[in-house]
Structures are given as structure tokens and as C-alpha cells.
């Protein structure tokens, strides 16, 4: 039951975010939309940002699973880009809020976890220096997020071309790390 209640709360927040800024949403309005008590809400979540983070983690997990089923990096990036394009307006709305710094952190952490999974799944031999790997992954994350935010909402978006850019970026970074590792 708890996962179902969490899902109900998260879905209600997601629906509310499609129509208004997170700055205009309150716990009271969310629990009213869900038909639950304040106590039930706080049993499952600390605050609205906790709900948003949980929702993002659930989406990232589904996206990672879809990407891992892909046979090529290109197909995995296509799943990633499709998700980003479908949710571009929501991401923009979130990033235009007063909570931008928190939202950027959540987004960067999720894309970082996604890239780690891709690297593990593709059995990329990474250097043992975890600080160097973390820096390279973070560099890739901010590059990918920047590309998605810049181009993801364009009506004339050439998804194939954008996927090729992202694939080239990630391949170069991972190959550079593999060479450094002697793989």
C-alpha cells in the first residue's frame, strides 16, 4: 500500500505541475487533490521537493531499464532523448521556479546515476581514480542536460542529429577514460 500511496501523491503533483509552477503548489493543495490527510502525506514524504525527487527517481529507474534493454548506445540515447523531449515543458517550468538550484541538483544526480548505469551495462572499463571518473561523468551530465534544455523544446528538432551529437560526446569521453585506464 505505501508505494501505491506514494504513486498517487506523485502522480497528482505531476498533474498539478503541468498547469502551474511548483512555487504555486502547496502541500495543502496537493493533499486536497489526492483526497488524503496531511498525516498520510507526511508519513510518505517530507515536503513537495521530496515528492518531486521520488517521482524523478522512479522515472529515471524506468528510463534506465528501457535504456539497458537497448542493443546499442544510440538506441539507449534515443530513449533518453524521447523522455526529455516529452517532458521538456515540465522541466522548463520546474527550472523557472524559485527552487531551481534544488531541481538542478536532482536532475544532475539522476542523469549522473543514469550514465553510471550505462557505463556499467556497456562494460566500459573506467579508471580506478574515482574522482577523475566522477568529474568526467559530471562533465557529460552538464553537457547532456545543457543540450537537452537548449534543443529539446524546439519544434523543428532533428532528434537523430541530436542523438548523434550526444553519442559522439559520450563515446569520446568514455574512450578517453578507457585509454587512460589501459583498456
PDB file of C-alpha atoms in Angstrom:
ATOM      1  CA  UNK A   1       0.000   0.000   0.000  1.00  0.00           C
ATOM      2  CA  UNK A   2       2.708   2.630   0.768  1.00  0.00           C
ATOM      3  CA  UNK A   3       4.123   2.517  -2.782  1.00  0.00           C
ATOM      4  CA  UNK A   4       0.599   2.976  -4.160  1.00  0.00           C
ATOM      5  CA  UNK A   5       0.010   5.986  -1.922  1.00  0.00           C
ATOM      6  CA  UNK A   6       3.371   7.434  -2.895  1.00  0.00           C
ATOM      7  CA  UNK A   7       2.492   6.912  -6.563  1.00  0.00           C
ATOM      8  CA  UNK A   8      -0.904   8.598  -6.093  1.00  0.00           C
ATOM      9  CA  UNK A   9       0.734  11.613  -4.449  1.00  0.00           C
ATOM     10  CA  UNK A  10       3.491  11.811  -7.080  1.00  0.00           C
ATOM     11  CA  UNK A  11       1.029  11.489  -9.971  1.00  0.00           C
ATOM     12  CA  UNK A  12      -1.130  14.250  -8.503  1.00  0.00           C
ATOM     13  CA  UNK A  13       1.915  16.521  -8.160  1.00  0.00           C
ATOM     14  CA  UNK A  14       2.977  15.755 -11.716  1.00  0.00           C
ATOM     15  CA  UNK A  15      -0.501  16.623 -12.992  1.00  0.00           C
ATOM     16  CA  UNK A  16      -0.531  19.863 -10.996  1.00  0.00           C
ATOM     17  CA  UNK A  17       2.906  20.786 -12.376  1.00  0.00           C
ATOM     18  CA  UNK A  18       1.550  20.585 -15.906  1.00  0.00           C
ATOM     19  CA  UNK A  19      -0.695  23.544 -15.131  1.00  0.00           C
ATOM     20  CA  UNK A  20       1.200  25.650 -12.603  1.00  0.00           C
ATOM     21  CA  UNK A  21       4.605  26.392 -11.155  1.00  0.00           C
ATOM     22  CA  UNK A  22       5.860  24.379  -8.206  1.00  0.00           C
ATOM     23  CA  UNK A  23       6.091  27.739  -6.417  1.00  0.00           C
ATOM     24  CA  UNK A  24       2.274  27.938  -6.556  1.00  0.00           C
ATOM     25  CA  UNK A  25       1.653  24.412  -5.283  1.00  0.00           C
ATOM     26  CA  UNK A  26       1.267  23.770  -1.578  1.00  0.00           C
ATOM     27  CA  UNK A  27       1.111  20.597   0.441  1.00  0.00           C
ATOM     28  CA  UNK A  28      -2.493  21.550   1.264  1.00  0.00           C
ATOM     29  CA  UNK A  29      -3.467  21.791  -2.408  1.00  0.00           C
ATOM     30  CA  UNK A  30      -1.698  18.519  -3.158  1.00  0.00           C
ATOM     31  CA  UNK A  31      -3.368  16.550  -0.368  1.00  0.00           C
ATOM     32  CA  UNK A  32      -6.708  18.006  -1.417  1.00  0.00           C
ATOM     33  CA  UNK A  33      -6.101  16.821  -4.989  1.00  0.00           C
ATOM     34  CA  UNK A  34      -5.185  13.354  -3.684  1.00  0.00           C
ATOM     35  CA  UNK A  35      -8.008  13.110  -1.175  1.00  0.00           C
ATOM     36  CA  UNK A  36      -5.618  12.150   1.613  1.00  0.00           C
ATOM     37  CA  UNK A  37      -4.860  13.544   5.051  1.00  0.00           C
ATOM     38  CA  UNK A  38      -1.900  15.740   5.912  1.00  0.00           C
ATOM     39  CA  UNK A  39      -0.699  12.940   8.200  1.00  0.00           C
ATOM     40  CA  UNK A  40      -0.716  10.470   5.295  1.00  0.00           C
ATOM     41  CA  UNK A  41       1.279  12.883   3.158  1.00  0.00           C
ATOM     42  CA  UNK A  42       3.921  13.402   5.853  1.00  0.00           C
ATOM     43  CA  UNK A  43       4.087   9.689   6.526  1.00  0.00           C
ATOM     44  CA  UNK A  44       5.362   9.221   2.961  1.00  0.00           C
ATOM     45  CA  UNK A  45       7.195  12.487   2.183  1.00  0.00           C
ATOM     46  CA  UNK A  46       8.971  15.329   3.971  1.00  0.00           C
ATOM     47  CA  UNK A  47       7.819  18.072   1.597  1.00  0.00           C
ATOM     48  CA  UNK A  48       6.979  18.809  -2.053  1.00  0.00           C
ATOM     49  CA  UNK A  49      10.613  18.571  -3.135  1.00  0.00           C
ATOM     50  CA  UNK A  50      10.796  15.096  -1.600  1.00  0.00           C
ATOM     51  CA  UNK A  51       7.808  14.084  -3.755  1.00  0.00           C
ATOM     52  CA  UNK A  52       9.442  15.598  -6.817  1.00  0.00           C
ATOM     53  CA  UNK A  53      12.709  13.779  -6.118  1.00  0.00           C
ATOM     54  CA  UNK A  54      10.898  10.456  -5.604  1.00  0.00           C
ATOM     55  CA  UNK A  55       8.974  10.948  -8.848  1.00  0.00           C
ATOM     56  CA  UNK A  56      12.174  11.770 -10.717  1.00  0.00           C
ATOM     57  CA  UNK A  57      13.896   8.677  -9.288  1.00  0.00           C
ATOM     58  CA  UNK A  58      11.016   6.474 -10.390  1.00  0.00           C
ATOM     59  CA  UNK A  59      11.096   7.941 -13.896  1.00  0.00           C
ATOM     60  CA  UNK A  60      14.889   7.616 -14.046  1.00  0.00           C
ATOM     61  CA  UNK A  61      14.685   3.971 -12.982  1.00  0.00           C
ATOM     62  CA  UNK A  62      12.150   3.207 -15.741  1.00  0.00           C
ATOM     63  CA  UNK A  63      14.260   5.108 -18.252  1.00  0.00           C
ATOM     64  CA  UNK A  64      17.412   3.246 -17.201  1.00  0.00           C
ATOM     65  CA  UNK A  65      15.603  -0.086 -17.562  1.00  0.00           C
ATOM     66  CA  UNK A  66      14.424   0.843 -21.065  1.00  0.00           C
ATOM     67  CA  UNK A  67      17.904   2.040 -21.989  1.00  0.00           C
ATOM     68  CA  UNK A  68      19.565  -1.122 -20.713  1.00  0.00           C
ATOM     69  CA  UNK A  69      17.296  -3.183 -22.957  1.00  0.00           C
ATOM     70  CA  UNK A  70      18.572  -1.230 -25.953  1.00  0.00           C
ATOM     71  CA  UNK A  71      21.111  -3.076 -28.053  1.00  0.00           C
ATOM     72  CA  UNK A  72      23.184  -0.002 -28.880  1.00  0.00           C
ATOM     73  CA  UNK A  73      24.187   3.229 -27.187  1.00  0.00           C
ATOM     74  CA  UNK A  74      22.330   5.031 -29.973  1.00  0.00           C
ATOM     75  CA  UNK A  75      19.073   3.274 -29.040  1.00  0.00           C
ATOM     76  CA  UNK A  76      19.673   3.977 -25.338  1.00  0.00           C
ATOM     77  CA  UNK A  77      20.211   7.673 -26.061  1.00  0.00           C
ATOM     78  CA  UNK A  78      17.070   7.676 -28.195  1.00  0.00           C
ATOM     79  CA  UNK A  79      15.045   6.504 -25.174  1.00  0.00           C
ATOM     80  CA  UNK A  80      16.710   9.193 -23.041  1.00  0.00           C
ATOM     81  CA  UNK A  81      16.059  11.943 -25.599  1.00  0.00           C
ATOM     82  CA  UNK A  82      12.466  10.870 -26.177  1.00  0.00           C
ATOM     83  CA  UNK A  83      11.794  11.123 -22.448  1.00  0.00           C
ATOM     84  CA  UNK A  84      13.438  14.548 -22.277  1.00  0.00           C
ATOM     85  CA  UNK A  85      11.508  15.881 -25.271  1.00  0.00           C
ATOM     86  CA  UNK A  86       8.190  14.546 -23.920  1.00  0.00           C
ATOM     87  CA  UNK A  87       8.849  16.244 -20.580  1.00  0.00           C
ATOM     88  CA  UNK A  88      10.621  19.384 -21.822  1.00  0.00           C
ATOM     89  CA  UNK A  89       7.817  21.790 -20.877  1.00  0.00           C
ATOM     90  CA  UNK A  90       7.647  20.306 -17.374  1.00  0.00           C
ATOM     91  CA  UNK A  91      11.429  20.531 -16.956  1.00  0.00           C
ATOM     92  CA  UNK A  92      11.413  24.145 -18.127  1.00  0.00           C
ATOM     93  CA  UNK A  93       8.586  25.009 -15.744  1.00  0.00           C
ATOM     94  CA  UNK A  94      10.496  23.427 -12.856  1.00  0.00           C
ATOM     95  CA  UNK A  95      13.721  25.217 -13.742  1.00  0.00           C
ATOM     96  CA  UNK A  96      11.923  28.561 -13.896  1.00  0.00           C
ATOM     97  CA  UNK A  97      10.854  28.212 -10.274  1.00  0.00           C
ATOM     98  CA  UNK A  98      12.407  29.670  -7.145  1.00  0.00           C
ATOM     99  CA  UNK A  99      13.621  26.145  -6.363  1.00  0.00           C
ATOM    100  CA  UNK A 100      15.843  25.982  -9.443  1.00  0.00           C
ATOM    101  CA  UNK A 101      19.016  25.107  -7.515  1.00  0.00           C
ATOM    102  CA  UNK A 102      17.337  22.130  -5.820  1.00  0.00           C
ATOM    103  CA  UNK A 103      15.803  20.977  -9.076  1.00  0.00           C
ATOM    104  CA  UNK A 104      19.110  21.259 -10.958  1.00  0.00           C
ATOM    105  CA  UNK A 105      20.760  19.119  -8.283  1.00  0.00           C
ATOM    106  CA  UNK A 106      18.038  16.472  -8.525  1.00  0.00           C
ATOM    107  CA  UNK A 107      18.267  16.474 -12.319  1.00  0.00           C
ATOM    108  CA  UNK A 108      22.084  16.287 -12.353  1.00  0.00           C
ATOM    109  CA  UNK A 109      22.123  13.482  -9.775  1.00  0.00           C
ATOM    110  CA  UNK A 110      19.604  11.459 -11.763  1.00  0.00           C
ATOM    111  CA  UNK A 111      21.407  11.879 -15.090  1.00  0.00           C
ATOM    112  CA  UNK A 112      24.678  11.012 -13.311  1.00  0.00           C
ATOM    113  CA  UNK A 113      23.159   7.789 -11.982  1.00  0.00           C
ATOM    114  CA  UNK A 114      21.811   7.069 -15.464  1.00  0.00           C
ATOM    115  CA  UNK A 115      25.263   7.487 -17.060  1.00  0.00           C
ATOM    116  CA  UNK A 116      26.889   5.274 -14.413  1.00  0.00           C
ATOM    117  CA  UNK A 117      24.343   2.578 -15.265  1.00  0.00           C
ATOM    118  CA  UNK A 118      25.011   2.966 -18.985  1.00  0.00           C
ATOM    119  CA  UNK A 119      28.768   2.681 -18.367  1.00  0.00           C
ATOM    120  CA  UNK A 120      28.324  -0.413 -16.193  1.00  0.00           C
ATOM    121  CA  UNK A 121      25.870  -2.029 -18.574  1.00  0.00           C
ATOM    122  CA  UNK A 122      28.085  -1.382 -21.592  1.00  0.00           C
ATOM    123  CA  UNK A 123      31.012  -2.756 -19.539  1.00  0.00           C
ATOM    124  CA  UNK A 124      33.119   0.329 -20.105  1.00  0.00           C
ATOM    125  CA  UNK A 125      36.477  -0.055 -18.379  1.00  0.00           C
ATOM    126  CA  UNK A 126      36.783   3.108 -16.303  1.00  0.00           C
ATOM    127  CA  UNK A 127      39.919   4.306 -14.498  1.00  0.00           C
ATOM    128  CA  UNK A 128      40.206   3.412 -10.841  1.00  0.00           C
ATOM    129  CA  UNK A 129      40.594   7.082  -9.884  1.00  0.00           C
ATOM    130  CA  UNK A 130      37.003   7.680  -8.836  1.00  0.00           C
ATOM    131  CA  UNK A 131      37.475  11.470  -8.648  1.00  0.00           C
ATOM    132  CA  UNK A 132      38.520  11.555 -12.303  1.00  0.00           C
ATOM    133  CA  UNK A 133      35.620   9.344 -13.348  1.00  0.00           C
ATOM    134  CA  UNK A 134      33.175  11.408 -11.298  1.00  0.00           C
ATOM    135  CA  UNK A 135      34.462  14.614 -12.925  1.00  0.00           C
ATOM    136  CA  UNK A 136      34.127  13.123 -16.421  1.00  0.00           C
ATOM    137  CA  UNK A 137      30.623  11.847 -15.685  1.00  0.00           C
ATOM    138  CA  UNK A 138      29.584  15.237 -14.246  1.00  0.00           C
ATOM    139  CA  UNK A 139      31.055  16.980 -17.298  1.00  0.00           C
ATOM    140  CA  UNK A 140      28.994  14.691 -19.510  1.00  0.00           C
ATOM    141  CA  UNK A 141      25.897  15.252 -17.372  1.00  0.00           C
ATOM    142  CA  UNK A 142      26.010  19.020 -17.626  1.00  0.00           C
ATOM    143  CA  UNK A 143      26.745  18.769 -21.340  1.00  0.00           C
ATOM    144  CA  UNK A 144      23.791  16.453 -21.933  1.00  0.00           C
ATOM    145  CA  UNK A 145      21.435  18.463 -19.742  1.00  0.00           C
ATOM    146  CA  UNK A 146      22.518  21.670 -21.477  1.00  0.00           C
ATOM    147  CA  UNK A 147      21.943  20.139 -24.903  1.00  0.00           C
ATOM    148  CA  UNK A 148      18.524  18.824 -23.877  1.00  0.00           C
ATOM    149  CA  UNK A 149      17.404  22.125 -22.369  1.00  0.00           C
ATOM    150  CA  UNK A 150      18.676  24.096 -25.350  1.00  0.00           C
ATOM    151  CA  UNK A 151      17.328  21.892 -28.113  1.00  0.00           C
ATOM    152  CA  UNK A 152      14.725  19.601 -26.514  1.00  0.00           C
ATOM    153  CA  UNK A 153      11.822  22.013 -26.855  1.00  0.00           C
ATOM    154  CA  UNK A 154      12.412  23.071 -30.439  1.00  0.00           C
ATOM    155  CA  UNK A 155       9.548  22.224 -32.769  1.00  0.00           C
ATOM    156  CA  UNK A 156      11.924  21.503 -35.663  1.00  0.00           C
ATOM    157  CA  UNK A 157      14.207  19.308 -33.543  1.00  0.00           C
ATOM    158  CA  UNK A 158      16.199  16.800 -35.559  1.00  0.00           C
ATOM    159  CA  UNK A 159      16.266  14.034 -32.938  1.00  0.00           C
ATOM    160  CA  UNK A 160      18.614  11.825 -34.933  1.00  0.00           C
ATOM    161  CA  UNK A 161      21.168  14.602 -35.260  1.00  0.00           C
ATOM    162  CA  UNK A 162      20.939  15.430 -31.561  1.00  0.00           C
ATOM    163  CA  UNK A 163      21.364  11.762 -30.638  1.00  0.00           C
ATOM    164  CA  UNK A 164      24.461  11.639 -32.844  1.00  0.00           C
ATOM    165  CA  UNK A 165      25.903  14.686 -31.016  1.00  0.00           C
ATOM    166  CA  UNK A 166      25.230  13.117 -27.633  1.00  0.00           C
ATOM    167  CA  UNK A 167      26.637   9.764 -28.725  1.00  0.00           C
ATOM    168  CA  UNK A 168      29.791  11.417 -30.067  1.00  0.00           C
ATOM    169  CA  UNK A 169      30.250  13.340 -26.817  1.00  0.00           C
ATOM    170  CA  UNK A 170      29.788  10.299 -24.580  1.00  0.00           C
ATOM    171  CA  UNK A 171      31.834   7.971 -26.782  1.00  0.00           C
ATOM    172  CA  UNK A 172      34.763  10.393 -26.806  1.00  0.00           C
ATOM    173  CA  UNK A 173      34.677  10.838 -23.045  1.00  0.00           C
ATOM    174  CA  UNK A 174      34.349   7.127 -22.284  1.00  0.00           C
ATOM    175  CA  UNK A 175      37.013   6.164 -24.854  1.00  0.00           C
ATOM    176  CA  UNK A 176      39.366   8.721 -23.369  1.00  0.00           C
ATOM    177  CA  UNK A 177      38.864   7.225 -19.920  1.00  0.00           C
ATOM    178  CA  UNK A 178      39.280   3.665 -21.223  1.00  0.00           C
ATOM    179  CA  UNK A 179      42.573   4.600 -22.947  1.00  0.00           C
ATOM    180  CA  UNK A 180      43.816   6.224 -19.776  1.00  0.00           C
ATOM    181  CA  UNK A 181      42.925   3.056 -17.909  1.00  0.00           C
ATOM    182  CA  UNK A 182      44.894   0.958 -20.408  1.00  0.00           C
ATOM    183  CA  UNK A 183      41.843  -0.932 -21.613  1.00  0.00           C
TER     184      UNK A 183
END
